Amino acid sequence: MAIKTYKNNDKTKLNEYLNVQNFKCKCGGKHDILIDDKLVKLLYDLAKNFESKYKQKVCINIKSGYRCSKHDKKVGGSGKGSHTKGQAADMWITLIKTSKIIPSQDICLTLEDMGHKKGIGYRCGGVKNEKGITHVDTKNRQWYG
């Protein structure tokens, strides 16, 4: 698996839940998009886990995926972090049939149960709902925020 580079207007479907545009930088620039295959696989496995648990389809919602260095700094990052390398996403999961948002705590604990030993952040990314947004990354480190 590797980090792949996609053109800004690429609409390639990555799996049944995600396409390249889900990871596009929110700065509005026309630059390429970096996405780690490991991140896509992890989010796919996470979605399948919740579908099995809740017996219904889910939707993965990406608030922030790839960020260019300039945008990363603008939102409080270092400009060199895992988002800038295509290795991170701030996301939440919704159950489609019931519109229920899965709490960030459940997502974090499920990632741990799945054996994910890289970055997991609880209620990150400018929380707009009471359930929170979960940061997940594939950077070669162990971090819980």
Tab-separated table of C-alpha atoms in Angstrom:
chain	number	residue	atom	x	y	z
A	1	MET	CA	0.000	0.000	0.000
A	2	ALA	CA	1.124	3.524	-0.715
A	3	ILE	CA	0.247	7.188	-0.685
A	4	LYS	CA	-1.241	8.070	-4.067
A	5	THR	CA	-1.525	11.415	-5.799
A	6	TYR	CA	-4.789	12.382	-7.526
A	7	LYS	CA	-5.649	15.422	-9.630
A	8	ASN	CA	-7.846	18.061	-7.994
A	9	ASN	CA	-10.885	17.201	-10.135
A	10	ASP	CA	-10.505	13.399	-9.901
A	11	LYS	CA	-13.750	11.676	-8.901
A	12	THR	CA	-12.363	8.134	-8.673
A	13	LYS	CA	-14.355	5.881	-6.382
A	14	LEU	CA	-11.980	4.464	-3.755
A	15	ASN	CA	-14.488	2.011	-2.279
A	16	GLU	CA	-18.243	1.815	-1.707
A	17	TYR	CA	-18.042	4.587	0.926
A	18	LEU	CA	-15.437	7.029	-0.367
A	19	ASN	CA	-14.190	8.806	-3.464
A	20	VAL	CA	-11.223	11.095	-4.036
A	21	GLN	CA	-13.334	14.251	-3.625
A	22	ASN	CA	-14.117	13.301	-0.006
A	23	PHE	CA	-10.439	13.977	0.806
A	24	LYS	CA	-10.035	17.229	-1.167
A	25	CYS	CA	-8.383	20.126	0.680
A	26	LYS	CA	-10.919	22.690	1.929
A	27	CYS	CA	-8.730	25.659	0.897
A	28	GLY	CA	-10.333	25.801	-2.550
A	29	GLY	CA	-7.008	25.550	-4.372
A	30	LYS	CA	-6.508	23.485	-7.517
A	31	HIS	CA	-3.594	21.410	-6.185
A	32	ASP	CA	-3.318	17.623	-6.190
A	33	ILE	CA	-4.821	15.436	-3.452
A	34	LEU	CA	-2.715	12.908	-1.529
A	35	ILE	CA	-4.437	9.828	-0.057
A	36	ASP	CA	-2.889	6.917	1.797
A	37	ASP	CA	-4.282	3.544	0.667
A	38	LYS	CA	-3.931	2.356	4.274
A	39	LEU	CA	-6.282	5.127	5.433
A	40	VAL	CA	-8.867	4.208	2.804
A	41	LYS	CA	-8.651	0.531	3.845
A	42	LEU	CA	-8.900	1.414	7.539
A	43	LEU	CA	-12.021	3.536	6.993
A	44	TYR	CA	-13.551	0.787	4.839
A	45	ASP	CA	-12.933	-1.817	7.562
A	46	LEU	CA	-14.334	0.564	10.187
A	47	ALA	CA	-17.518	1.086	8.154
A	48	LYS	CA	-17.962	-2.665	7.662
A	49	ASN	CA	-17.497	-3.179	11.401
A	50	PHE	CA	-20.324	-0.742	12.209
A	51	GLU	CA	-22.591	-2.170	9.509
A	52	SER	CA	-22.162	-5.577	11.095
A	53	LYS	CA	-22.808	-4.193	14.572
A	54	TYR	CA	-25.888	-2.119	13.658
A	55	LYS	CA	-27.231	-4.294	10.799
A	56	GLN	CA	-27.612	-1.315	8.473
A	57	LYS	CA	-25.576	0.679	5.940
A	58	VAL	CA	-23.390	3.533	7.112
A	59	CYS	CA	-22.037	6.727	5.592
A	60	ILE	CA	-18.490	7.942	6.236
A	61	ASN	CA	-18.394	11.736	6.393
A	62	ILE	CA	-14.998	13.405	5.970
A	63	LYS	CA	-14.767	16.890	7.497
A	64	SER	CA	-11.070	17.221	6.683
A	65	GLY	CA	-8.884	14.831	4.717
A	66	TYR	CA	-5.868	15.988	2.747
A	67	ARG	CA	-4.695	19.522	3.567
A	68	CYS	CA	-2.133	21.563	1.687
A	69	SER	CA	0.561	22.984	3.959
A	70	LYS	CA	-0.896	26.500	3.812
A	71	HIS	CA	-4.400	25.358	4.804
A	72	ASP	CA	-3.021	23.078	7.529
A	73	LYS	CA	-1.295	26.075	9.117
A	74	LYS	CA	-4.456	28.169	8.742
A	75	VAL	CA	-6.463	25.631	10.793
A	76	GLY	CA	-3.809	25.395	13.522
A	77	GLY	CA	-1.558	22.626	12.222
A	78	SER	CA	2.188	22.679	11.700
A	79	GLY	CA	1.981	22.544	7.904
A	80	LYS	CA	3.847	19.229	7.987
A	81	GLY	CA	1.459	16.878	9.811
A	82	SER	CA	-0.303	13.705	8.763
A	83	HIS	CA	-3.111	15.568	6.944
A	84	THR	CA	-0.511	17.164	4.625
A	85	LYS	CA	0.797	13.733	3.692
A	86	GLY	CA	-2.635	12.234	2.945
A	87	GLN	CA	-2.436	10.051	6.045
A	88	ALA	CA	-5.281	11.510	8.125
A	89	ALA	CA	-8.975	12.253	8.158
A	90	ASP	CA	-11.271	13.989	10.616
A	91	MET	CA	-14.532	12.144	10.205
A	92	TRP	CA	-17.793	10.881	11.616
A	93	ILE	CA	-20.043	7.965	10.717
A	94	THR	CA	-23.802	8.092	10.252
A	95	LEU	CA	-26.217	5.160	10.190
A	96	ILE	CA	-28.148	5.694	6.969
A	97	LYS	CA	-31.513	4.169	7.905
A	98	THR	CA	-31.857	5.919	11.254
A	99	SER	CA	-29.646	9.005	10.608
A	100	LYS	CA	-27.963	8.282	13.956
A	101	ILE	CA	-24.426	9.613	14.355
A	102	ILE	CA	-22.100	7.088	15.952
A	103	PRO	CA	-20.384	8.752	18.942
A	104	SER	CA	-16.690	9.542	18.586
A	105	GLN	CA	-15.972	7.439	21.673
A	106	ASP	CA	-17.459	4.362	19.965
A	107	ILE	CA	-15.375	4.996	16.854
A	108	CYS	CA	-12.176	5.371	18.903
A	109	LEU	CA	-12.839	2.208	20.898
A	110	THR	CA	-13.713	0.259	17.750
A	111	LEU	CA	-10.473	1.381	16.092
A	112	GLU	CA	-8.572	0.105	19.120
A	113	ASP	CA	-10.534	-3.179	19.054
A	114	MET	CA	-9.601	-3.510	15.367
A	115	GLY	CA	-5.931	-3.291	16.377
A	116	HIS	CA	-5.302	0.212	15.011
A	117	LYS	CA	-2.159	1.398	16.796
A	118	LYS	CA	-1.573	4.691	15.007
A	119	GLY	CA	-3.322	8.058	15.475
A	120	ILE	CA	-6.773	8.261	17.027
A	121	GLY	CA	-8.229	11.579	18.187
A	122	TYR	CA	-11.423	11.834	20.218
A	123	ARG	CA	-13.845	14.681	19.406
A	124	CYS	CA	-11.426	16.641	17.221
A	125	GLY	CA	-11.761	19.025	14.331
A	126	GLY	CA	-14.064	21.800	15.472
A	127	VAL	CA	-16.942	19.780	16.908
A	128	LYS	CA	-20.276	20.797	15.376
A	129	ASN	CA	-22.393	18.094	16.971
A	130	GLU	CA	-22.614	16.532	20.390
A	131	LYS	CA	-21.165	13.266	19.103
A	132	GLY	CA	-17.892	14.790	17.949
A	133	ILE	CA	-15.556	14.230	15.064
A	134	THR	CA	-12.874	11.568	15.216
A	135	HIS	CA	-9.344	12.052	13.906
A	136	VAL	CA	-7.785	8.908	12.474
A	137	ASP	CA	-4.386	8.636	10.869
A	138	THR	CA	-1.937	6.084	9.532
A	139	LYS	CA	1.261	7.959	10.309
A	140	ASN	CA	3.910	5.656	11.749
A	141	ARG	CA	3.376	6.589	15.400
A	142	GLN	CA	1.103	5.888	18.325
A	143	TRP	CA	-0.949	8.898	19.325
A	144	TYR	CA	-4.229	9.252	21.157
A	145	GLY	CA	-5.653	12.736	21.376
